Every structure is written in structure tokens, then in C-alpha cells.
PDB file of C-alpha atoms and ligand atoms in Angstrom:
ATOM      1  CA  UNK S   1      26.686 -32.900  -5.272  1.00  0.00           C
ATOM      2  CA  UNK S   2      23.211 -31.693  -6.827  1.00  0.00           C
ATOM      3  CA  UNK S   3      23.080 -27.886  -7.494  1.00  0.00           C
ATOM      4  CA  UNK S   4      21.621 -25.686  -4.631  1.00  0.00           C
ATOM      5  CA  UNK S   5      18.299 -23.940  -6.025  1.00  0.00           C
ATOM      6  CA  UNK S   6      16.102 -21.206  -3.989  1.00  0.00           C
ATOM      7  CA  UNK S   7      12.786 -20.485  -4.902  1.00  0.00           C
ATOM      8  CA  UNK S   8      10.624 -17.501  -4.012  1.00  0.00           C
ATOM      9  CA  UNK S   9       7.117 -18.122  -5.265  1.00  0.00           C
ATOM     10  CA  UNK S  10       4.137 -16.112  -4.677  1.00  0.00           C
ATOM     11  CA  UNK S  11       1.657 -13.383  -6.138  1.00  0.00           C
ATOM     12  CA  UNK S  12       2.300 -11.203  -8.836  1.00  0.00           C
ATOM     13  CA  UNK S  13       3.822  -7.724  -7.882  1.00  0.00           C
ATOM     14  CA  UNK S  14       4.775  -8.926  -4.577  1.00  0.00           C
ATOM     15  CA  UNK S  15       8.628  -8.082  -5.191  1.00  0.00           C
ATOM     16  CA  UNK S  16       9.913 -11.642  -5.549  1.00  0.00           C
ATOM     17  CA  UNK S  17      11.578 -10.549  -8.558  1.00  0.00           C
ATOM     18  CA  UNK S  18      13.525  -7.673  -7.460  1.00  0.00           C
ATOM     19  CA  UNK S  19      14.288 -10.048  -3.861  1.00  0.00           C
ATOM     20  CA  UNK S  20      15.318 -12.928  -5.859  1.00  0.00           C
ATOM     21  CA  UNK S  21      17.939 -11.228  -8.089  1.00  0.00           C
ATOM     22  CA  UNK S  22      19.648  -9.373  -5.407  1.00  0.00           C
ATOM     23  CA  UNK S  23      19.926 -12.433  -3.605  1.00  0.00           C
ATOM     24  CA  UNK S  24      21.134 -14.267  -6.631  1.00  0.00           C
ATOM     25  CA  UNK S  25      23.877 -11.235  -6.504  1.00  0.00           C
ATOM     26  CA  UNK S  26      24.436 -11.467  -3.318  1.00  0.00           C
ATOM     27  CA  UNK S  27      25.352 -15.594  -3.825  1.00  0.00           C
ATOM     28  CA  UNK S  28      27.191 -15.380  -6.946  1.00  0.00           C
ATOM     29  CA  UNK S  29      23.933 -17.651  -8.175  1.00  0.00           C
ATOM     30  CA  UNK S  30      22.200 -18.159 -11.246  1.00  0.00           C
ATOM     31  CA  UNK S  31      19.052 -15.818 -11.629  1.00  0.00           C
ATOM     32  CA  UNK S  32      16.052 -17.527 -13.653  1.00  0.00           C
ATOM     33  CA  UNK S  33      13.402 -15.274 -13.711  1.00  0.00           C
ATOM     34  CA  UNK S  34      10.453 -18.066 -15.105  1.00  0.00           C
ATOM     35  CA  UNK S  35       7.301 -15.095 -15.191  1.00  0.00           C
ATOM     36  CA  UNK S  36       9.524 -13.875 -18.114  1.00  0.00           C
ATOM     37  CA  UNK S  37       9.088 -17.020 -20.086  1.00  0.00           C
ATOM     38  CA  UNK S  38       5.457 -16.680 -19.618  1.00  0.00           C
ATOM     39  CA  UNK S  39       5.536 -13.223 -20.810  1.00  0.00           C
ATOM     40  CA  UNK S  40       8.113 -13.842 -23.933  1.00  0.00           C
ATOM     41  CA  UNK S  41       5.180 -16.333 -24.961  1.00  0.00           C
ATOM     42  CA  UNK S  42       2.469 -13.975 -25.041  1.00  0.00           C
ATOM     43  CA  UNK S  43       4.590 -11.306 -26.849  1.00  0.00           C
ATOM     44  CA  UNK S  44       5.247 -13.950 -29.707  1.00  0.00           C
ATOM     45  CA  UNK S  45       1.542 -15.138 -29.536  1.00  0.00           C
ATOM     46  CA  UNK S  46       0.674 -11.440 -30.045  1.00  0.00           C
ATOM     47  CA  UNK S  47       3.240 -10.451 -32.749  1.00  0.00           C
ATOM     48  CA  UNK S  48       2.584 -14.156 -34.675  1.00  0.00           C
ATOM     49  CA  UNK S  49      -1.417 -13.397 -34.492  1.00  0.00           C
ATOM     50  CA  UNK S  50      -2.036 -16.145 -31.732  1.00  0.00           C
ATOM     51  CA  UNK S  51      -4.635 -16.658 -29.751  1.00  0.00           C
ATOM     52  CA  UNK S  52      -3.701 -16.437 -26.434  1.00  0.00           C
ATOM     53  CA  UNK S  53      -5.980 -19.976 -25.995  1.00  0.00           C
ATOM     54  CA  UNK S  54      -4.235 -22.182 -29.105  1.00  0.00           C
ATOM     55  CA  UNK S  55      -3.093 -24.481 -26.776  1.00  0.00           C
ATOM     56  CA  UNK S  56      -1.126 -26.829 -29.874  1.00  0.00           C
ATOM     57  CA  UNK S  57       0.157 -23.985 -31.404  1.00  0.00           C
ATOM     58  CA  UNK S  58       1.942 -22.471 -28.368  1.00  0.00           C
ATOM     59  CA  UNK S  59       3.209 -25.698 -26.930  1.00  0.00           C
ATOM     60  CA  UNK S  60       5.163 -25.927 -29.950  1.00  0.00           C
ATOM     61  CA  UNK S  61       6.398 -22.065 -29.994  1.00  0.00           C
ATOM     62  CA  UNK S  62       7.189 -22.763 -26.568  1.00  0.00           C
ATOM     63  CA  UNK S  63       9.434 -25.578 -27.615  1.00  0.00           C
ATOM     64  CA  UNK S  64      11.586 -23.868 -29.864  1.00  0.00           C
ATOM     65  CA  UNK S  65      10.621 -19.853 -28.464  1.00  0.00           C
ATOM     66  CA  UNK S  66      13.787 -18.060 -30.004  1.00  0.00           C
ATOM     67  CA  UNK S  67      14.597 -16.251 -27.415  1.00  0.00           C
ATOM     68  CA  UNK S  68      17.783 -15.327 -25.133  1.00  0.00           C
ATOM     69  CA  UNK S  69      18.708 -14.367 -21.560  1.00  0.00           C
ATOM     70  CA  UNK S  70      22.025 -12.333 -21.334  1.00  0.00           C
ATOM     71  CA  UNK S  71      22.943  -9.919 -18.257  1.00  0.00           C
ATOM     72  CA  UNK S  72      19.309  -8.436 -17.803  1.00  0.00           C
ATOM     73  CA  UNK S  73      18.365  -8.083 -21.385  1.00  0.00           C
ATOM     74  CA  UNK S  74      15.718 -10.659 -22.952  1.00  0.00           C
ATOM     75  CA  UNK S  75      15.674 -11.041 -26.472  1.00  0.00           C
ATOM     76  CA  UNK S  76      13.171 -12.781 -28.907  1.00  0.00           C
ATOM     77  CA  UNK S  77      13.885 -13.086 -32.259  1.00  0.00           C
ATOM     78  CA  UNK S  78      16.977 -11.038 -32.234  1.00  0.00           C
ATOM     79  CA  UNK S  79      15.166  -7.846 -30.432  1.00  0.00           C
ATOM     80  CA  UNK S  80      15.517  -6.608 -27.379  1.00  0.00           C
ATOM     81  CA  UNK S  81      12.033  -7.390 -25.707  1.00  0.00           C
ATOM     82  CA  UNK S  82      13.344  -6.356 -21.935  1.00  0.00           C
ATOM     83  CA  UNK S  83      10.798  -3.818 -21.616  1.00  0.00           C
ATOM     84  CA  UNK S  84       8.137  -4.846 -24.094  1.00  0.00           C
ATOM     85  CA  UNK S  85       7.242  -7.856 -22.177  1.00  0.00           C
ATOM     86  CA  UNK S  86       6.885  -6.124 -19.053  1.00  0.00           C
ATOM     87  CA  UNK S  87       4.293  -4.036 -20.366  1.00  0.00           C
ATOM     88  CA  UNK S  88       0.325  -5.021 -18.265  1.00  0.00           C
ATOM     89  CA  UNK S  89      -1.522  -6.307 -21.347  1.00  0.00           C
ATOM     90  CA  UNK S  90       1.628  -8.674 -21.978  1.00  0.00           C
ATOM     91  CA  UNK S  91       1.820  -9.461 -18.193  1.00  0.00           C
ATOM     92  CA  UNK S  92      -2.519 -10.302 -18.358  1.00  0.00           C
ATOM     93  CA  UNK S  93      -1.899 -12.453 -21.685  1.00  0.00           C
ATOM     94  CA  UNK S  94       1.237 -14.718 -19.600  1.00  0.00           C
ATOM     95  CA  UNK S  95      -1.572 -15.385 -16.972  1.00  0.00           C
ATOM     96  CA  UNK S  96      -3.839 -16.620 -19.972  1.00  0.00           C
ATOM     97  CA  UNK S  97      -1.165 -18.752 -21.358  1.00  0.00           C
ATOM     98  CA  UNK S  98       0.342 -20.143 -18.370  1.00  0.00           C
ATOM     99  CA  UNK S  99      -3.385 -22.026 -17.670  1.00  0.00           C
ATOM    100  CA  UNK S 100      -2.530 -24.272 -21.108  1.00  0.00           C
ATOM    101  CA  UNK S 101      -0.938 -27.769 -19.727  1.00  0.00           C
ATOM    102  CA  UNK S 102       0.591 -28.520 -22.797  1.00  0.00           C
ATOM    103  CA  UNK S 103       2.727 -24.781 -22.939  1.00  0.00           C
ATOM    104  CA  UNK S 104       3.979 -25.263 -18.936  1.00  0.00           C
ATOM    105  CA  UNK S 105       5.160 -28.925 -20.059  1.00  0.00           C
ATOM    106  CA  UNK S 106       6.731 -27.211 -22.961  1.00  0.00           C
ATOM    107  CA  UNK S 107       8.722 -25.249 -20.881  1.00  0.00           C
ATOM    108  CA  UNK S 108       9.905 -27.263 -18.193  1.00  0.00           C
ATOM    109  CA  UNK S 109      12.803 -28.077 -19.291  1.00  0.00           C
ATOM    110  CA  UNK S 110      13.994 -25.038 -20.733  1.00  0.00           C
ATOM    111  CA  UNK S 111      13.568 -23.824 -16.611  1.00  0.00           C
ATOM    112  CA  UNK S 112      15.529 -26.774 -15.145  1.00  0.00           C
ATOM    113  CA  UNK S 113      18.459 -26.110 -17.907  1.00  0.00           C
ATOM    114  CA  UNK S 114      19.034 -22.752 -15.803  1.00  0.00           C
ATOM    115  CA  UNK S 115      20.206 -24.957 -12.941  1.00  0.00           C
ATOM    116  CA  UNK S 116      24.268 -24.253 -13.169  1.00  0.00           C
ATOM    117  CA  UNK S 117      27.007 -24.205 -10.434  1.00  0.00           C
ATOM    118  CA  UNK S 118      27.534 -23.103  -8.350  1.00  0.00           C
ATOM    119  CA  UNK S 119      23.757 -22.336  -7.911  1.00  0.00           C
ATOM    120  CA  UNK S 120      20.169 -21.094  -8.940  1.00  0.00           C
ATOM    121  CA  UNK S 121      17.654 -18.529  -7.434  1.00  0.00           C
ATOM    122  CA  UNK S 122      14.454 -18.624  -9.081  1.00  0.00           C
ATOM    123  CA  UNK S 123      11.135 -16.874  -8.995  1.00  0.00           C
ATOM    124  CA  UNK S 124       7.407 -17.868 -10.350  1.00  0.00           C
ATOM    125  CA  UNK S 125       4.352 -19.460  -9.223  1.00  0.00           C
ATOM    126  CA  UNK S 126       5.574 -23.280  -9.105  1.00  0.00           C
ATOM    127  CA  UNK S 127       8.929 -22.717  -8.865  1.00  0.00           C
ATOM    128  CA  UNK S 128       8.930 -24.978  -5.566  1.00  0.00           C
ATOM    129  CA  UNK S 129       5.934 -27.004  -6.125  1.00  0.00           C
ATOM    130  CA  UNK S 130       6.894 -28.585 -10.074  1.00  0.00           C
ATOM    131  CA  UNK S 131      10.002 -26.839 -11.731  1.00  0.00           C
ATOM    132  CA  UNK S 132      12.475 -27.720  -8.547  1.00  0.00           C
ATOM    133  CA  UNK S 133      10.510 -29.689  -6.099  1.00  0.00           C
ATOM    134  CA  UNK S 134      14.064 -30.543  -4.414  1.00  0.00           C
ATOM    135  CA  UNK S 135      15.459 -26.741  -4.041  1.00  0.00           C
ATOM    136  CA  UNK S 136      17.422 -26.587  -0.863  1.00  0.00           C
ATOM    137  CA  UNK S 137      15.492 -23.564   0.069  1.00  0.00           C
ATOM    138  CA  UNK S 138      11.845 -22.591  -0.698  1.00  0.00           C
ATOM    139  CA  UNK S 139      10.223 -19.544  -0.052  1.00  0.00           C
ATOM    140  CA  UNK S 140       6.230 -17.791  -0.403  1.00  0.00           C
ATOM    141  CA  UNK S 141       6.392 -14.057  -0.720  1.00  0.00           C
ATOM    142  CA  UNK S 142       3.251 -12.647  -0.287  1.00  0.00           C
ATOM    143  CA  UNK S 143       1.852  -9.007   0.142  1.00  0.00           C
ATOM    144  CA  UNK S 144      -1.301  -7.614   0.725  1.00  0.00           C
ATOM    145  CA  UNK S 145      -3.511  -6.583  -3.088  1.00  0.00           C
ATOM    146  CA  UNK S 146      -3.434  -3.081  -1.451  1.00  0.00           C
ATOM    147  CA  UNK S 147       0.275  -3.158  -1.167  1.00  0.00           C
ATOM    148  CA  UNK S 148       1.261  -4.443  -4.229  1.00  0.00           C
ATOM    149  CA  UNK S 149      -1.496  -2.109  -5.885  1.00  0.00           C
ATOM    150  CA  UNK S 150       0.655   0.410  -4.425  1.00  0.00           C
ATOM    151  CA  UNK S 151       3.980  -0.419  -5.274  1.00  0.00           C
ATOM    152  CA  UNK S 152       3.321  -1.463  -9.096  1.00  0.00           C
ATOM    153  CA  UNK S 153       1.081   2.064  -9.260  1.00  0.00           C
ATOM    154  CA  UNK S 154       4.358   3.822  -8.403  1.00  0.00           C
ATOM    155  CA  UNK S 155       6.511   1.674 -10.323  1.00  0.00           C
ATOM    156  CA  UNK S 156       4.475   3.092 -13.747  1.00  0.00           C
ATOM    157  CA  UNK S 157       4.175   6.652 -12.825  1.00  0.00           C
ATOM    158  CA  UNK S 158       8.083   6.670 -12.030  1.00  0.00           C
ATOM    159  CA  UNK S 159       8.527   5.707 -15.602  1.00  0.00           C
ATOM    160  CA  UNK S 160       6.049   8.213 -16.146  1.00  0.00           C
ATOM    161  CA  UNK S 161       2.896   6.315 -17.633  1.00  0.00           C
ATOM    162  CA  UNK S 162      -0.535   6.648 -16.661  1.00  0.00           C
ATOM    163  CA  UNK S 163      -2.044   4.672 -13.838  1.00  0.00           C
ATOM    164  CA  UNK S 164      -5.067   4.446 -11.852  1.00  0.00           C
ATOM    165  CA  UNK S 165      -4.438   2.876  -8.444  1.00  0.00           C
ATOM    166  CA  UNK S 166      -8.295   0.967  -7.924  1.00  0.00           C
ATOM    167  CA  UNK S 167      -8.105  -0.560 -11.737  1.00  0.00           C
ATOM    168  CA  UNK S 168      -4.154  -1.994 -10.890  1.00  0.00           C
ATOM    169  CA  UNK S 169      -5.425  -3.515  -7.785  1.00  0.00           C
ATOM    170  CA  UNK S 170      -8.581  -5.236  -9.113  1.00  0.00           C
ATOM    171  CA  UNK S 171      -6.300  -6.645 -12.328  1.00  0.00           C
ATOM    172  CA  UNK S 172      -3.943  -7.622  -9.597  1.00  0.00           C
ATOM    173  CA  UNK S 173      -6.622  -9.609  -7.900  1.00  0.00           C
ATOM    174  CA  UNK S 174      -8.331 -10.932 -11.025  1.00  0.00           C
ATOM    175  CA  UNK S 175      -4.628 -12.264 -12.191  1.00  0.00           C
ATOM    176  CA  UNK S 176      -4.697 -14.067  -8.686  1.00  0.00           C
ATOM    177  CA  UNK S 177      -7.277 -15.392  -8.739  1.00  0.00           C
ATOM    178  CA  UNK S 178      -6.649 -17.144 -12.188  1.00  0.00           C
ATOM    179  CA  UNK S 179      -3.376 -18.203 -10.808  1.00  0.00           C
ATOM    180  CA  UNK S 180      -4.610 -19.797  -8.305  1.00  0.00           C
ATOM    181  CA  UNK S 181      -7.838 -21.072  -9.530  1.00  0.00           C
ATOM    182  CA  UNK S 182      -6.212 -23.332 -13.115  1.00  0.00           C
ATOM    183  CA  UNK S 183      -5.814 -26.792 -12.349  1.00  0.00           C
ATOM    184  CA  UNK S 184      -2.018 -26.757 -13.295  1.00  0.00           C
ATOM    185  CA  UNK S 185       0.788 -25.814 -10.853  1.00  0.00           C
ATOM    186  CA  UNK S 186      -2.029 -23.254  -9.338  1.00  0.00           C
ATOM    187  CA  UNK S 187      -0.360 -20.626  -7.264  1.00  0.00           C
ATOM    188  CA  UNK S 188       0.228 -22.152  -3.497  1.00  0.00           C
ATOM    189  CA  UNK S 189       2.635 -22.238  -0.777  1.00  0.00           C
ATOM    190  CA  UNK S 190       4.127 -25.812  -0.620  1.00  0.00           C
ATOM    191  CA  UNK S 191       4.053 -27.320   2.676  1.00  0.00           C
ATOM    192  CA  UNK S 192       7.998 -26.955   3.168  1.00  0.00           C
ATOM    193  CA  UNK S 193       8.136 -23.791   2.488  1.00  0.00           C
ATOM    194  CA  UNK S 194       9.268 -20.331   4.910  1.00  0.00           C
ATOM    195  CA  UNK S 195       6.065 -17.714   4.548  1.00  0.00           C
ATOM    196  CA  UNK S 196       7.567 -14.312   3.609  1.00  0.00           C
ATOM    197  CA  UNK S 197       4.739 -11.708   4.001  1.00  0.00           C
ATOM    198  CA  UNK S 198       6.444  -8.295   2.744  1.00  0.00           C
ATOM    199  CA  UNK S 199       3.489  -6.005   3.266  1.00  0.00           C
ATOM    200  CA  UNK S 200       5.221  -3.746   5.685  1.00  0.00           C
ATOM    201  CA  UNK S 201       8.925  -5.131   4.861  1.00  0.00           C
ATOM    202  CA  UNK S 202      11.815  -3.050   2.599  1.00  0.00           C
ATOM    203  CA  UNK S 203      13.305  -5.263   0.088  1.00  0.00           C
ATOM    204  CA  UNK S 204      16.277  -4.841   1.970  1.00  0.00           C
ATOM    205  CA  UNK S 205      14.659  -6.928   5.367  1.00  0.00           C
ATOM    206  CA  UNK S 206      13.434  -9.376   2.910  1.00  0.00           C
ATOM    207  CA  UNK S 207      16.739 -10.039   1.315  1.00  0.00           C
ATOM    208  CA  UNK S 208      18.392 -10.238   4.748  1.00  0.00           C
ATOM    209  CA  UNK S 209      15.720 -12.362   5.815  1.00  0.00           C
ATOM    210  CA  UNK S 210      15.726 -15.074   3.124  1.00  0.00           C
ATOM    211  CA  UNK S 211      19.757 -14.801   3.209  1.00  0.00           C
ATOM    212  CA  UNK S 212      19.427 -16.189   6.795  1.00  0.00           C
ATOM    213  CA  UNK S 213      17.138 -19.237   5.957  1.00  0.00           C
ATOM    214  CA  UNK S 214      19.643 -19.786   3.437  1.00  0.00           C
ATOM    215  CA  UNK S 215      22.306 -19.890   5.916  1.00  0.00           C
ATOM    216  CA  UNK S 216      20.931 -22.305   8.365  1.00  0.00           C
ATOM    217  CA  UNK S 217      19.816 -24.557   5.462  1.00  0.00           C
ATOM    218  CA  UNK S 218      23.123 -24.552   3.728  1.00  0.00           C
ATOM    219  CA  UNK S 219      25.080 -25.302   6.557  1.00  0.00           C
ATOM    220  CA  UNK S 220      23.543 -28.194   6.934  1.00  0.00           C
ATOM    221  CA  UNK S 221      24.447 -31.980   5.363  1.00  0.00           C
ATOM    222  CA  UNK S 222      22.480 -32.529   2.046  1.00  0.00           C
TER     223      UNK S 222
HETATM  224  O1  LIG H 301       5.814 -13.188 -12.281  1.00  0.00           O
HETATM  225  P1  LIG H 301       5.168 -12.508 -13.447  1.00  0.00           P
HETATM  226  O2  LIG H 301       4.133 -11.480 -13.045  1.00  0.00           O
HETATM  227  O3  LIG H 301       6.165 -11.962 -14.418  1.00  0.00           O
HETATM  228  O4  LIG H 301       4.371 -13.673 -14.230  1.00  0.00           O
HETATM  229  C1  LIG H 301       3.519 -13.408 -15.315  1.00  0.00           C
HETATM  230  C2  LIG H 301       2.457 -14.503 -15.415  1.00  0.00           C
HETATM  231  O5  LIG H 301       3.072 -15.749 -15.777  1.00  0.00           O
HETATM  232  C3  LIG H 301       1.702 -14.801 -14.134  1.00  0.00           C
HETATM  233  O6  LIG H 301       0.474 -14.096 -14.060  1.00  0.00           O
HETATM  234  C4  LIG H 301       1.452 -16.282 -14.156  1.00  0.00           C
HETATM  235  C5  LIG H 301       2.483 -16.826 -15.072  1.00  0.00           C
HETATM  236  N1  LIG H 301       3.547 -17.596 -14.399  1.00  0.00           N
HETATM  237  C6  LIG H 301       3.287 -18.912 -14.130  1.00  0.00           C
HETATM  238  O7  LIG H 301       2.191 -19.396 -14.388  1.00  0.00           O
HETATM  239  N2  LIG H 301       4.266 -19.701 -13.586  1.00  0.00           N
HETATM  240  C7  LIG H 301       5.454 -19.178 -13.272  1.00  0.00           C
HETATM  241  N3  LIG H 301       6.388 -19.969 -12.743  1.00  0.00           N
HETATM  242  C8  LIG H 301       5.726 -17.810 -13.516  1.00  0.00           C
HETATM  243  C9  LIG H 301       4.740 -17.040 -14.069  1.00  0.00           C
END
């Protein structure tokens, strides 16, 4: 029996994050949450004094990144990163270093080790397209730039930092369009995959909605 995997793919800020680990709650599943690897490996290119563009240097970070995953904390190096990498400057440098071929090789396995009974739910760009082309269910969450604009704007101000809602929307749109645009695993719905547009969903109807695909798929032989 090969492990069941859902992935939720899509734009940045478009709430796969927050869908996917409910749902991986919800399932008793694995949560892999891969934007975080890309974002642990522009913290240590930052801290190390890396440029975000040594492609050589990273891949081999990647390889060996010392860093851990425990019940919602991240750590690299021993520290607690969890909100550090989450931080937009970190978030703009993992959508520099995720263009570099030889980094995403680096880290595919490290992704397809998070595949454990009884299940995975994972979220990223290529989650469906290279990391686990055979998930049982894949899914493209999408959101209008306005939308997501919105929701990451309110996001920072409820932690109380600054924000300015027409520069988050045009770094939204610039990080798009360089994940879509590099030549590796670019940012694209996969052919087999169930279209999730959440622009005027609550993450609650989106849940509910990808826990019925789920359903019908898993009920099924294979
Ligand atoms: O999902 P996120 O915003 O945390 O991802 C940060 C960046 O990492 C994103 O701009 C592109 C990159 N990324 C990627 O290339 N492939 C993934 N599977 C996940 C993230």
C-alpha cells in the first residue's frame, strides 16, 4: 500500500498553508510545509554571508541544512527560527533561491522523507507537479493579488508591524511572477488537479471543500 499524499499548490499568501495543516489535523496526516525549506535556506544563506545566487554553495547547505521540524517549531542550528523565517525579506530571498536547479534537487529528498503512515498533506509550488507526482489528491489554491494583498496586510498589522497594502500586493505579484516565470518546477496547476479559487471562500469552506475531494478519491481502489 503506497502512502496517501495531498497536495495544495498555488501562489504565495493564498492560505494553502493554514488549509493544508488543518486538514492534515483533521486526517491525523503528516504536515510538510516545503515553502519553509525554502525559507530555512535563505535564513542560513543570510546568517553564513551567502549570496542568495551561489548556486554550489547552497546545493550543498541544502544537503546537510541543520535544521528540525517538531510540533510547529522550526529550528536551524539549534534556534528556534519559527518566526524569523517568516519574516518578507526572508520570504523574497526563498523565491531567489528556489530558481537554483541544483538547491531544489538538493532538497528533494529531504521532502519525500516526510511521506509517513498513515499519510502526508503538503503545500508548495511543485508539490504535485515534481515532489509527489503520484499524491492521491492534488489541489491549486489560488486567490486574487488583491485578496491575498489583503489578507497578508492584516496578518502583519495583527502582530502589530508596519504595512502598506499597494507595496505587499506588488511584492506579491513580483514573487509570482518569478515563480512562475524560472524554468524549474515553475508555479502551475497540473492537469489532474481540482482548482480551488479562495478569493471569496473562509478557510473553513476550503477545508470542507478539499476534505470532500478527499473523500470521493479515497474511497476509491488505488
Ligand atoms: O510558500 P512560501 O511563501 O512559504 O514559499 C516561499 C518561497 O519558496 C516561494 O516564493 C517560492 C519557494 N517555494 C518553491 O519554490 N517551491 C515550493 N515547493 C515551496 C516554496
Amino acid at each position: 500500500m503506497t502512502i496517501p499524499v495531498i497536495t495544495l499548490d498555488g501562489p504565495s499568501a493564498s492560505g494553502k498553508g493554514t488549509v493544508a495543516a488543518r486538514i492534515a489535523a483533521r486526517l491525523g496526516f503528516h504536515y510538510l510545509d516545503s515553502g519553509a525549506l525554502y525559507r530555512l535556506m535563505a535564513l542560513y544563506a543570510t546568517r553564513h554571508g551567502i549570496g542568495f545566487d551561489q548556486e554550489a554553495r547552497l546545493a550543498m547547505a541544502a544537503v546537510r541544512l541543520p535544521a528540525t521540524f517538531a510540533e510547529g517549531v522550526v529550528q536551524l542550528e539549534g534556534e528556534d527560527v519559527s518566526e524569523a523565517i517568516r519574516a518578507e525579506a526572508i520570504g523574497i530571498g526563498a523565491s531567489k533561491v528556489a530558481v537554483l536547479p541544483a538547491l531544489r534537487a538538493a532538497l528533494l529528498q529531504r521532502q519525500r522523507d516526510f511521506r509517513l503512515a498513515p499519510g502526508l498533506v503538503t503545500d508548495g509550488r511543485d508539490m504535485g507537479s515534481v515532489v509527489f507526482p503520484d499524491a492521491r489528491l492534488k489541489v491549486f489554491l489560488t486567490a486574487s493579488a488583491a485578496e491575498r494583498a489583503r489578507r497578508r496586510h492584516k496578518q502583519l498589522i495583527d502582530k502589530g508591524e508596519a504595512a502598506n497594502i499597494e507595496q505587499i500586493q506588488q511584492d506579491i505579484e513580483e514573487r509570482d511572477a518569478r515563480d512562475a516565470a524560472r524554468a524549474v518546477a515553475p508555479l502551475k496547476a497540473e492537469a489532474d488537479a481540482h482548482l480551488l479559487d479562495t478569493t471569496s471562500l473562509s478557510i473553513d469552506q476550503a477545508v470542507e471543500q478539499v476534505l470532500a475531494w478527499y473523500a470521493a478519491v479515497a474511497s476509491q481502489p488505488g
